[in-house]
CSV table of C-alpha atoms and ligand atoms in Angstrom, one decimal:
chain,number,residue,atom,x,y,z
Q,81,MET,CA,-21.9,-172.6,-113.8
Q,82,THR,CA,-25.7,-172.8,-115.0
Q,83,SER,CA,-25.9,-171.2,-118.4
Q,84,ARG,CA,-28.5,-168.8,-119.4
Q,85,ARG,CA,-30.0,-171.3,-121.9
Q,86,GLU,CA,-30.2,-174.1,-119.0
Q,87,ALA,CA,-32.0,-171.8,-116.6
Q,88,LEU,CA,-34.3,-171.0,-119.4
Q,89,ARG,CA,-35.0,-174.6,-120.2
Q,90,ARG,CA,-35.3,-175.4,-116.6
Q,91,LEU,CA,-38.0,-172.7,-116.2
Q,92,GLY,CA,-39.7,-174.0,-119.5
Q,93,LEU,CA,-38.7,-170.6,-121.2
Q,94,ALA,CA,-36.6,-172.0,-124.0
Q,95,GLY,CA,-38.2,-169.8,-126.4
Q,96,ALA,CA,-36.3,-166.8,-124.9
Q,97,ALA,CA,-37.0,-164.5,-127.7
Q,98,ALA,CA,-40.7,-164.3,-127.0
Q,99,ILE,CA,-39.7,-162.6,-123.7
Q,100,LEU,CA,-39.5,-158.9,-123.3
Q,101,PRO,CA,-35.8,-157.9,-122.7
Q,102,ARG,CA,-36.8,-156.4,-119.5
Q,103,GLN,CA,-38.4,-159.7,-118.0
Q,104,LEU,CA,-35.4,-161.5,-119.4
Q,105,TRP,CA,-32.9,-159.5,-117.3
Q,106,ALA,CA,-35.0,-160.1,-114.5
Q,107,LEU,CA,-35.2,-163.8,-114.5
Q,108,PRO,CA,-33.5,-166.3,-111.9
Q,109,LEU,CA,-30.0,-167.0,-112.6
Q,110,SER,CA,-29.0,-169.0,-109.6
Q,111,SER,CA,-25.2,-169.2,-109.8
Q,112,PRO,CA,-23.9,-170.6,-106.4
Q,113,LEU,CA,-20.6,-168.4,-106.9
Q,114,ARG,CA,-19.5,-165.9,-104.2
Q,115,ILE,CA,-16.7,-163.8,-103.5
Q,116,ASN,CA,-14.3,-164.3,-100.8
Q,117,GLY,CA,-15.4,-161.6,-98.3
Q,118,GLU,CA,-12.5,-162.0,-95.9
Q,119,ARG,CA,-9.9,-161.2,-98.7
Q,120,LEU,CA,-12.2,-158.4,-100.0
Q,121,ASN,CA,-12.0,-156.5,-96.6
Q,122,ALA,CA,-8.3,-157.5,-96.1
Q,123,THR,CA,-7.3,-155.8,-99.1
Q,124,LEU,CA,-9.7,-152.4,-98.3
Q,125,THR,CA,-7.4,-152.3,-94.9
Q,126,LYS,CA,-4.1,-152.9,-97.0
Q,127,LEU,CA,-5.3,-150.2,-99.5
Q,128,SER,CA,-5.9,-147.6,-96.7
Q,129,GLU,CA,-2.2,-147.5,-95.5
Q,130,PHE,CA,-1.2,-145.6,-98.8
Q,131,GLY,CA,-1.7,-142.1,-98.1
Q,132,ARG,CA,-3.0,-142.6,-94.9
Q,133,ASN,CA,-3.4,-139.5,-92.5
Q,134,PRO,CA,-3.5,-139.0,-88.7
Q,135,GLN,CA,-7.4,-138.8,-88.9
Q,136,GLY,CA,-7.8,-142.3,-90.2
Q,137,GLY,CA,-8.5,-141.5,-93.7
Q,138,VAL,CA,-6.4,-141.0,-96.8
Q,139,THR,CA,-4.9,-138.2,-98.7
Q,140,ARG,CA,-4.2,-139.9,-101.9
Q,141,LEU,CA,-4.2,-137.3,-104.6
Q,142,ALA,CA,-3.7,-138.4,-108.2
Q,143,TYR,CA,-0.2,-138.3,-109.2
Q,144,SER,CA,1.3,-138.1,-106.0
Q,145,GLU,CA,3.8,-140.6,-104.5
Q,146,ALA,CA,1.1,-142.0,-102.3
Q,147,ASP,CA,-1.1,-142.6,-105.5
Q,148,LEU,CA,1.9,-144.1,-107.5
Q,149,HIS,CA,2.6,-146.8,-104.7
Q,150,ALA,CA,-1.1,-147.6,-104.2
Q,151,ARG,CA,-1.3,-148.0,-108.0
Q,152,GLU,CA,1.6,-150.4,-107.9
Q,153,TRP,CA,0.3,-152.5,-105.3
Q,154,THR,CA,-3.0,-152.5,-106.9
Q,155,MET,CA,-1.6,-153.6,-110.2
Q,156,SER,CA,-0.2,-156.7,-108.4
Q,157,LEU,CA,-3.4,-157.6,-107.2
Q,158,VAL,CA,-4.9,-157.4,-110.8
Q,159,ARG,CA,-2.1,-159.8,-111.9
Q,160,GLU,CA,-2.8,-162.2,-109.0
Q,161,ALA,CA,-6.2,-162.2,-110.1
Q,162,GLY,CA,-4.7,-163.9,-113.5
Q,163,LEU,CA,-5.6,-160.8,-115.7
Q,164,ARG,CA,-3.3,-159.7,-118.3
Q,165,THR,CA,-2.4,-156.3,-116.9
Q,166,GLU,CA,-1.4,-153.1,-118.6
Q,167,ILE,CA,-1.3,-149.3,-117.9
Q,168,ASP,CA,-3.0,-147.6,-120.8
Q,169,ALA,CA,-1.9,-144.5,-122.8
Q,170,ALA,CA,-4.2,-142.7,-120.6
Q,171,GLY,CA,-2.6,-144.1,-117.4
Q,172,ASN,CA,-5.5,-146.2,-116.4
Q,173,ILE,CA,-4.8,-149.6,-114.9
Q,174,VAL,CA,-6.4,-152.4,-117.0
Q,175,GLY,CA,-6.8,-156.2,-116.5
Q,176,ARG,CA,-8.1,-158.4,-119.3
Q,177,ARG,CA,-9.3,-161.9,-119.4
Q,178,THR,CA,-10.5,-163.6,-122.6
Q,179,GLY,CA,-14.0,-164.5,-123.4
Q,180,THR,CA,-15.3,-167.8,-125.2
Q,181,ASP,CA,-16.7,-165.8,-127.9
Q,182,ALA,CA,-14.2,-163.8,-129.6
Q,183,SER,CA,-16.8,-161.5,-131.5
Q,184,ARG,CA,-18.1,-160.3,-128.3
Q,185,LYS,CA,-17.5,-156.7,-126.7
Q,186,PRO,CA,-15.8,-156.7,-123.2
Q,187,ILE,CA,-17.8,-156.5,-119.8
Q,188,VAL,CA,-15.9,-153.7,-118.0
Q,189,PHE,CA,-16.3,-153.2,-114.5
Q,190,GLY,CA,-14.0,-151.0,-111.9
Q,191,SER,CA,-13.7,-147.7,-110.1
Q,192,HIS,CA,-10.8,-145.5,-108.7
Q,193,ILE,CA,-8.4,-145.4,-106.0
Q,194,ASP,CA,-7.4,-141.6,-106.1
Q,195,SER,CA,-8.8,-139.7,-103.1
Q,196,VAL,CA,-9.8,-136.2,-102.3
Q,197,PRO,CA,-7.4,-134.3,-99.6
Q,198,GLU,CA,-8.3,-135.8,-96.4
Q,199,GLY,CA,-10.7,-138.2,-98.1
Q,200,GLY,CA,-11.8,-141.8,-96.6
Q,201,ASN,CA,-11.2,-145.3,-97.4
Q,202,TYR,CA,-14.1,-146.5,-99.2
Q,203,ASP,CA,-15.0,-143.9,-101.9
Q,204,GLY,CA,-13.4,-145.6,-105.2
Q,205,ASP,CA,-11.4,-147.9,-103.2
Q,206,LEU,CA,-14.5,-150.5,-102.7
Q,207,GLY,CA,-15.5,-150.5,-106.4
Q,208,SER,CA,-11.8,-151.1,-107.4
Q,209,LEU,CA,-11.1,-154.0,-104.9
Q,210,ALA,CA,-14.5,-155.3,-105.4
Q,211,ALA,CA,-13.9,-155.5,-109.4
Q,212,ILE,CA,-10.4,-157.3,-108.6
Q,213,GLU,CA,-12.1,-159.9,-106.5
Q,214,VAL,CA,-14.8,-160.4,-108.8
Q,215,ALA,CA,-12.2,-161.2,-111.6
Q,216,ARG,CA,-10.3,-163.5,-109.1
Q,217,THR,CA,-13.4,-165.4,-108.0
Q,218,ILE,CA,-14.2,-166.2,-111.8
Q,219,GLU,CA,-10.7,-166.9,-112.4
Q,220,GLU,CA,-10.6,-169.4,-109.2
Q,221,HIS,CA,-13.6,-171.3,-110.4
Q,222,HIS,CA,-12.7,-171.5,-114.1
Q,223,VAL,CA,-15.7,-170.1,-115.1
Q,224,ASP,CA,-15.8,-169.4,-118.8
Q,225,THR,CA,-17.5,-166.3,-119.8
Q,226,ARG,CA,-18.6,-165.4,-123.4
Q,227,HIS,CA,-17.8,-161.8,-123.1
Q,228,PRO,CA,-14.2,-160.9,-122.4
Q,229,LEU,CA,-13.7,-159.2,-119.1
Q,230,GLU,CA,-11.9,-156.0,-118.4
Q,231,VAL,CA,-11.3,-154.8,-114.7
Q,232,VAL,CA,-10.5,-151.0,-115.0
Q,233,ILE,CA,-8.8,-148.7,-112.3
Q,234,PHE,CA,-9.3,-145.1,-113.5
Q,235,GLN,CA,-7.0,-142.5,-112.9
Q,236,ASN,CA,-7.8,-139.2,-111.3
Q,237,GLU,CA,-11.5,-139.7,-110.8
Q,238,GLU,CA,-11.5,-137.0,-108.0
Q,239,GLY,CA,-10.1,-134.7,-110.3
Q,240,GLY,CA,-12.8,-134.5,-113.0
Q,241,VAL,CA,-13.3,-138.4,-114.2
Q,242,VAL,CA,-10.1,-137.8,-116.2
Q,243,GLY,CA,-9.4,-141.4,-116.9
Q,244,SER,CA,-12.6,-142.3,-118.2
Q,245,ARG,CA,-12.9,-139.2,-120.1
Q,246,ALA,CA,-10.2,-140.2,-122.1
Q,247,TRP,CA,-12.0,-143.5,-122.9
Q,248,SER,CA,-15.0,-141.5,-123.9
Q,249,GLY,CA,-12.8,-139.0,-126.2
Q,250,ASP,CA,-13.9,-136.1,-123.8
Q,251,LEU,CA,-10.5,-135.1,-122.7
Q,252,SER,CA,-9.2,-132.0,-124.4
Q,253,GLU,CA,-5.9,-130.2,-124.9
Q,254,GLN,CA,-7.2,-127.5,-122.5
Q,255,ASP,CA,-8.0,-130.3,-120.1
Q,256,LEU,CA,-4.4,-131.6,-120.1
Q,257,ALA,CA,-3.0,-128.5,-119.2
Q,258,ASN,CA,-5.1,-128.0,-116.1
Q,259,VAL,CA,-3.3,-128.1,-112.9
Q,260,THR,CA,-4.6,-131.0,-110.6
Q,261,ARG,CA,-4.5,-131.0,-106.8
Q,262,SER,CA,-1.4,-132.3,-106.7
Q,263,GLY,CA,0.3,-129.6,-108.4
Q,264,LYS,CA,0.8,-131.2,-111.6
Q,265,THR,CA,-0.8,-130.9,-114.9
Q,266,ILE,CA,-2.9,-133.5,-116.1
Q,267,ARG,CA,-0.5,-133.9,-119.0
Q,268,GLU,CA,2.5,-134.4,-116.6
Q,269,GLY,CA,0.4,-136.8,-114.5
Q,270,ILE,CA,-0.4,-139.0,-117.2
Q,271,ALA,CA,3.4,-139.5,-118.1
Q,272,ILE,CA,4.2,-140.0,-114.1
Q,273,LEU,CA,1.6,-142.9,-114.2
Q,274,GLY,CA,3.2,-144.5,-117.2
Q,275,GLY,CA,0.8,-143.5,-119.6
Q,276,ASP,CA,1.7,-141.5,-123.1
Q,277,VAL,CA,-0.3,-138.5,-124.1
Q,278,SER,CA,1.1,-138.7,-127.8
Q,279,ARG,CA,-1.2,-142.0,-128.0
Q,280,LEU,CA,-4.1,-140.8,-126.2
Q,281,ALA,CA,-6.3,-141.6,-129.2
Q,282,SER,CA,-5.6,-145.1,-128.9
Q,283,VAL,CA,-7.8,-145.6,-125.7
Q,284,ARG,CA,-10.6,-144.0,-126.9
Q,285,ARG,CA,-13.8,-146.6,-127.1
Q,286,THR,CA,-16.3,-145.4,-129.7
Q,287,PRO,CA,-20.1,-145.7,-128.7
Q,288,GLY,CA,-21.0,-149.6,-128.8
Q,289,ALA,CA,-17.4,-150.7,-127.9
Q,290,ILE,CA,-18.4,-152.3,-124.7
Q,291,ALA,CA,-20.9,-154.7,-123.7
Q,292,ALA,CA,-21.7,-153.0,-120.4
Q,293,TYR,CA,-20.0,-151.1,-117.8
Q,294,LEU,CA,-20.6,-151.7,-113.9
Q,295,GLU,CA,-19.5,-149.8,-111.0
Q,296,LEU,CA,-20.1,-150.7,-107.3
Q,297,HIS,CA,-19.5,-147.7,-105.2
Q,298,ILE,CA,-20.5,-146.4,-101.6
Q,299,GLU,CA,-23.6,-144.1,-101.5
Q,300,GLN,CA,-21.8,-141.3,-99.9
Q,301,GLY,CA,-25.5,-140.2,-98.8
Q,302,ALA,CA,-27.7,-141.5,-96.0
Q,303,VAL,CA,-30.6,-142.8,-98.0
Q,304,LEU,CA,-29.8,-146.6,-97.8
Q,305,GLN,CA,-28.9,-146.5,-94.3
Q,306,GLU,CA,-31.9,-144.7,-93.0
Q,307,THR,CA,-34.4,-146.8,-95.3
Q,308,ASP,CA,-32.5,-150.0,-93.9
Q,309,THR,CA,-31.7,-151.0,-97.6
Q,310,ASP,CA,-29.0,-153.3,-98.6
Q,311,ILE,CA,-28.3,-152.3,-102.3
Q,312,GLY,CA,-29.1,-148.9,-104.1
Q,313,VAL,CA,-29.7,-149.4,-107.7
Q,314,VAL,CA,-28.5,-146.1,-109.5
Q,315,THR,CA,-31.0,-144.6,-112.0
Q,316,GLY,CA,-28.7,-141.7,-113.0
Q,317,ILE,CA,-25.2,-139.5,-112.1
Q,318,VAL,CA,-25.4,-135.7,-111.8
Q,319,GLY,CA,-23.4,-133.7,-114.2
Q,320,LEU,CA,-21.0,-131.4,-112.5
Q,321,ASN,CA,-19.4,-128.1,-113.9
Q,322,TRP,CA,-16.3,-126.3,-112.2
Q,323,TRP,CA,-15.2,-122.9,-112.6
Q,324,GLU,CA,-12.2,-120.9,-111.2
Q,325,VAL,CA,-13.5,-117.5,-110.4
Q,326,THR,CA,-11.1,-114.5,-110.2
Q,327,ILE,CA,-12.4,-111.3,-108.4
Q,328,ASP,CA,-10.0,-108.3,-109.3
Q,329,GLY,CA,-10.4,-105.2,-106.8
Q,330,PHE,CA,-7.6,-103.2,-105.3
Q,331,ALA,CA,-4.9,-103.9,-102.8
Q,332,ASN,CA,-4.4,-101.2,-100.5
Q,333,HIS,CA,-3.2,-100.0,-97.0
Q,334,ALA,CA,-5.6,-101.9,-94.4
Q,335,GLY,CA,-5.0,-99.3,-91.8
Q,336,THR,CA,-5.2,-95.9,-93.9
Q,337,THR,CA,-7.7,-96.6,-96.5
Q,338,PRO,CA,-11.3,-95.6,-95.3
Q,339,MET,CA,-13.9,-98.4,-95.4
Q,340,ASP,CA,-15.9,-96.4,-98.1
Q,341,ARG,CA,-12.9,-96.0,-100.4
Q,342,ARG,CA,-12.3,-99.8,-100.5
Q,343,ARG,CA,-12.5,-102.2,-103.7
Q,344,ASP,CA,-12.1,-105.1,-101.4
Q,345,ALA,CA,-12.1,-108.4,-103.6
Q,346,MET,CA,-12.7,-110.5,-100.1
Q,347,ILE,CA,-16.0,-108.5,-99.5
Q,348,ALA,CA,-17.1,-109.4,-103.0
Q,349,ALA,CA,-16.2,-113.1,-102.5
Q,350,ALA,CA,-18.1,-113.3,-99.4
Q,351,LYS,CA,-21.3,-111.6,-101.0
Q,352,PHE,CA,-20.6,-114.1,-104.1
Q,353,THR,CA,-20.7,-117.0,-101.8
Q,354,LEU,CA,-23.6,-116.2,-99.9
Q,355,MET,CA,-25.2,-115.3,-103.6
Q,356,VAL,CA,-24.6,-118.7,-105.0
Q,357,ASN,CA,-26.4,-120.4,-102.0
Q,358,ARG,CA,-29.2,-118.3,-102.6
Q,359,VAL,CA,-29.6,-118.8,-106.4
Q,360,VAL,CA,-29.2,-122.4,-106.0
Q,361,THR,CA,-32.0,-122.9,-103.2
Q,362,SER,CA,-34.4,-120.4,-104.4
Q,363,ARG,CA,-35.7,-123.0,-106.9
Q,364,PRO,CA,-37.5,-126.3,-106.5
Q,365,GLY,CA,-35.3,-129.3,-107.3
Q,366,ARG,CA,-32.0,-131.3,-106.1
Q,367,GLN,CA,-29.4,-129.0,-107.7
Q,368,VAL,CA,-26.7,-128.0,-105.4
Q,369,GLY,CA,-23.9,-125.4,-105.7
Q,370,THR,CA,-20.7,-124.7,-103.7
Q,371,VAL,CA,-17.8,-122.5,-103.3
Q,372,GLY,CA,-15.1,-125.1,-101.8
Q,373,ARG,CA,-11.9,-123.4,-102.4
Q,374,ILE,CA,-10.7,-119.7,-101.7
Q,375,ALA,CA,-7.2,-118.1,-101.9
Q,376,ALA,CA,-6.8,-114.0,-101.1
Q,377,PHE,CA,-4.2,-112.2,-102.4
Q,378,PRO,CA,-1.5,-110.8,-101.5
Q,379,GLY,CA,-2.8,-112.5,-98.3
Q,380,ALA,CA,-1.9,-110.3,-95.2
Q,381,PRO,CA,-3.5,-109.3,-92.2
Q,382,ASN,CA,-2.8,-105.5,-93.1
Q,383,VAL,CA,-3.5,-105.5,-96.6
Q,384,ILE,CA,-6.8,-105.1,-98.3
Q,385,PRO,CA,-7.1,-108.1,-100.7
Q,386,GLY,CA,-6.8,-107.1,-104.3
Q,387,LYS,CA,-7.6,-110.5,-105.7
Q,388,VAL,CA,-9.6,-113.4,-104.7
Q,389,VAL,CA,-9.3,-116.6,-106.5
Q,390,LEU,CA,-12.3,-119.3,-105.7
Q,391,SER,CA,-14.0,-122.1,-107.1
Q,392,LEU,CA,-17.8,-122.5,-107.9
Q,393,GLU,CA,-19.1,-126.0,-108.4
Q,394,LEU,CA,-22.9,-126.9,-109.9
Q,395,ARG,CA,-24.4,-130.0,-110.0
Q,396,ASP,CA,-27.7,-131.5,-111.4
Q,397,LEU,CA,-29.1,-134.5,-113.4
Q,398,ASP,CA,-30.0,-132.0,-116.2
Q,399,ALA,CA,-27.4,-130.0,-117.9
Q,400,ALA,CA,-29.8,-127.2,-118.9
Q,401,VAL,CA,-30.4,-126.6,-115.2
Q,402,ILE,CA,-26.8,-126.2,-114.5
Q,403,ALA,CA,-26.5,-123.9,-117.5
Q,404,SER,CA,-29.5,-121.7,-116.2
Q,405,LEU,CA,-28.0,-121.5,-112.8
Q,406,TYR,CA,-24.7,-120.4,-113.9
Q,407,ASP,CA,-26.3,-117.6,-116.0
Q,408,GLU,CA,-28.2,-116.3,-113.1
Q,409,ILE,CA,-24.9,-116.6,-110.9
Q,410,VAL,CA,-22.9,-114.5,-113.4
Q,411,GLU,CA,-25.8,-111.9,-113.6
Q,412,ASN,CA,-25.7,-111.6,-109.9
Q,413,ALA,CA,-21.8,-111.5,-109.8
Q,414,LYS,CA,-21.7,-108.4,-112.1
Q,415,LYS,CA,-24.3,-106.7,-109.5
Q,416,ILE,CA,-21.9,-107.4,-106.7
Q,417,GLY,CA,-19.0,-106.2,-108.7
Q,418,ARG,CA,-20.6,-102.7,-109.8
Q,419,GLU,CA,-21.5,-102.3,-105.9
Q,420,ASN,CA,-18.2,-102.6,-104.7
Q,421,GLY,CA,-15.8,-102.0,-107.6
Q,422,THR,CA,-14.6,-105.3,-108.2
Q,423,THR,CA,-14.7,-107.4,-111.5
Q,424,PHE,CA,-15.3,-111.1,-111.8
Q,425,ILE,CA,-13.9,-113.4,-114.5
Q,426,PHE,CA,-15.2,-117.0,-114.7
Q,427,LYS,CA,-13.0,-119.8,-116.3
Q,428,ALA,CA,-14.6,-123.1,-116.9
Q,429,THR,CA,-12.1,-125.9,-115.5
Q,430,ASN,CA,-14.1,-129.0,-115.7
Q,431,ALA,CA,-17.4,-130.3,-117.1
Q,432,ASN,CA,-19.0,-133.9,-116.5
Q,433,ARG,CA,-22.1,-134.5,-118.5
Q,434,PRO,CA,-25.2,-136.2,-116.4
Q,435,ALA,CA,-25.9,-139.5,-117.6
Q,436,PRO,CA,-28.8,-141.9,-116.9
Q,437,THR,CA,-28.0,-145.6,-116.1
Q,438,ASP,CA,-29.1,-148.5,-118.5
Q,439,GLU,CA,-32.7,-149.7,-117.6
Q,440,ARG,CA,-31.5,-153.3,-118.4
Q,441,LEU,CA,-28.7,-152.9,-116.1
Q,442,ARG,CA,-31.0,-151.6,-113.4
Q,443,VAL,CA,-33.1,-154.8,-113.6
Q,444,ALA,CA,-30.3,-156.9,-113.7
Q,445,ILE,CA,-28.8,-155.7,-110.3
Q,446,GLU,CA,-32.3,-155.7,-108.9
Q,447,ALA,CA,-32.7,-159.4,-110.1
Q,448,SER,CA,-29.1,-160.4,-108.5
Q,449,ALA,CA,-29.8,-158.6,-105.4
Q,450,ARG,CA,-33.1,-160.3,-105.0
Q,451,GLU,CA,-31.3,-163.8,-105.5
Q,452,LEU,CA,-29.1,-162.8,-102.7
Q,453,GLY,CA,-32.0,-162.2,-100.7
Q,454,LEU,CA,-30.8,-158.5,-100.4
Q,455,SER,CA,-33.5,-155.5,-100.4
Q,456,THR,CA,-32.8,-152.6,-103.1
Q,457,ARG,CA,-34.1,-149.2,-103.5
Q,458,ARG,CA,-33.6,-146.9,-106.8
Q,459,LEU,CA,-31.8,-143.6,-106.5
Q,460,PRO,CA,-29.8,-140.9,-108.2
Q,461,SER,CA,-26.0,-140.4,-107.6
Q,462,GLY,CA,-25.5,-136.9,-106.5
Q,463,ALA,CA,-21.8,-137.9,-106.9
Q,464,GLY,CA,-19.8,-137.7,-109.8
Q,465,HIS,CA,-18.4,-141.3,-111.0
Q,466,ASP,CA,-16.4,-142.7,-114.1
Q,467,ALA,CA,-19.8,-144.5,-114.8
Q,468,GLN,CA,-21.1,-141.4,-116.3
Q,469,GLU,CA,-18.4,-141.1,-118.9
Q,470,MET,CA,-18.8,-145.0,-119.7
Q,471,ALA,CA,-22.5,-144.3,-120.3
Q,472,HIS,CA,-21.7,-142.5,-123.5
Q,473,ILE,CA,-19.7,-145.6,-124.6
Q,474,GLY,CA,-22.1,-148.3,-123.8
Q,475,PRO,CA,-24.9,-149.2,-121.1
Q,476,ALA,CA,-23.9,-148.3,-117.7
Q,477,GLY,CA,-25.1,-149.3,-114.3
Q,478,MET,CA,-24.1,-148.6,-110.7
Q,479,ILE,CA,-24.6,-150.5,-107.4
Q,480,PHE,CA,-24.6,-148.6,-104.0
Q,481,VAL,CA,-24.0,-149.9,-100.7
Q,482,PRO,CA,-24.7,-148.0,-97.5
Q,483,SER,CA,-22.7,-145.4,-96.0
Q,484,VAL,CA,-22.9,-145.0,-92.4
Q,485,GLY,CA,-24.1,-141.7,-91.4
Q,486,GLY,CA,-24.1,-140.7,-95.0
Q,487,ILE,CA,-20.5,-139.3,-94.8
Q,488,SER,CA,-18.0,-139.0,-97.5
Q,489,HIS,CA,-15.1,-137.1,-98.9
Q,490,ALA,CA,-14.0,-137.1,-95.3
Q,491,PRO,CA,-11.9,-139.4,-93.0
Q,492,ASN,CA,-14.4,-141.1,-91.1
Q,493,GLU,CA,-16.5,-142.4,-94.1
Q,494,PHE,CA,-17.2,-145.8,-93.4
Q,495,THR,CA,-18.9,-148.8,-94.8
Q,496,LYS,CA,-19.8,-152.0,-92.9
Q,497,PRO,CA,-17.7,-155.1,-94.1
Q,498,LYS,CA,-20.7,-157.0,-94.5
Q,499,ASP,CA,-22.0,-154.2,-97.1
Q,500,CYS,CA,-18.7,-154.5,-98.8
Q,501,VAL,CA,-19.2,-158.2,-99.2
Q,502,ASN,CA,-23.0,-157.8,-100.2
Q,503,GLY,CA,-22.1,-155.2,-102.9
Q,504,THR,CA,-19.7,-157.1,-104.2
Q,505,ASN,CA,-21.5,-160.3,-104.6
Q,506,VAL,CA,-24.3,-158.3,-106.4
Q,507,LEU,CA,-21.3,-157.2,-108.9
Q,508,LEU,CA,-20.3,-160.7,-109.3
Q,509,GLN,CA,-23.6,-162.0,-110.0
Q,510,THR,CA,-24.6,-159.1,-112.2
Q,511,VAL,CA,-21.4,-159.6,-114.4
Q,512,LEU,CA,-22.4,-163.2,-114.7
Q,513,ARG,CA,-26.1,-162.4,-115.5
Q,514,VAL,CA,-25.1,-159.7,-118.3
Q,515,ASP,CA,-22.7,-162.1,-119.6
Q,516,ALA,CA,-25.5,-164.8,-119.8
Q,517,GLU,CA,-28.4,-162.6,-121.0
Q,518,LEU,CA,-26.8,-160.2,-123.6
Q,519,PRO,CA,-28.1,-161.3,-126.9
L,224,GLV,C1,-16.4,-137.5,-107.0
L,224,GLV,O1,-16.3,-138.1,-106.0
L,224,GLV,C2,-17.4,-136.2,-106.8
L,224,GLV,O2,-18.7,-136.3,-106.7
L,224,GLV,O3,-16.8,-135.1,-106.5
L,225,MN,MN1,-15.0,-139.0,-104.6
L,226,MN,MN1,-15.7,-142.0,-106.0
């Protein structure tokens, strides 16, 4: 492999210290190394078998049977890539490769393989399999990197970036008690995956403990496709907060209770859902808000619902915007409660902090894409990612590839095989560039 020093000498730039860091990260690196695209796409097809549903996507909820089987297969792939493989105390799959300089912190890259209910075959899968393919390519070509390399498949990304929060130290006792979509608590889930909650502190990485974190992911929106761009360079990842909202009314006979004597929790829930939409859309900005789940109790056609439990989710790049939207929603909920004799209780169930990506990594990704003849565009991520937790530990960067039709968290999520290959080659080149260029 061409070393950074050689590349600089060729360019007559041996006095690299005189170059501004931003310029340094953008210099040509020209590694001829490429990933095996056919192999990458074959592994994507194979992974899609675990938890496959009739619509063509997957339901691979964290801690489910499908998740466990997929993880087992993925671990064998990490081993085949020549990495020392373990399940850490938080239940994440980690594969390690030694660097030539023992004093250096690892370059970490990876993603997740759990899915939402009725999800697709690319969200998380691509970044995970790409990370393994990159490590395998480096191993097969006997490339020595100065930094140790770590491939990580984080557990339960879809339930609130759980595995990466264990690394950043942001997973509380209360989080461990939360029940996930598979019906298990996170504490139970970690044990099921082969982790050990009593040793959770051992996976924690203090700020500065990694040289860099890189994640390839599908865009999950339509910007890249609509602008005919090959590679997205993520500028920042939104913060995301979840609440469980319980609305208490009074269950009563649906035939004999006059309409003006009801304390109907379902009516309050309907008004609440519309109000959330109004509050979120009534100010400028890219903030979003969703009521995505609802359950009415006791849940019979002939009983007025006495209780409704629903979810509220708010996202923005600025945590202060989320906090102020929440305050406005709570105030408005009180008003709805007063109008129809119901009460609202809000319980916070998840909070992921917004995070900007690292400018040097953005530049490195852009330079890597340019050398591969690929176009780039900078854009924020409206989806949550493990990278946002990793950004609290060290520099984090994200590479996006186009999602056809901008569809994601749905069975027909699709990214073209050539885009999967492009993104993985950009990941490979960026890992090598960061390895060569970090001072
Ligand atoms: C994770 O995929 C999220 O943004 O919900
Ligand atoms: Mn997702
Ligand atoms: Mn994802």
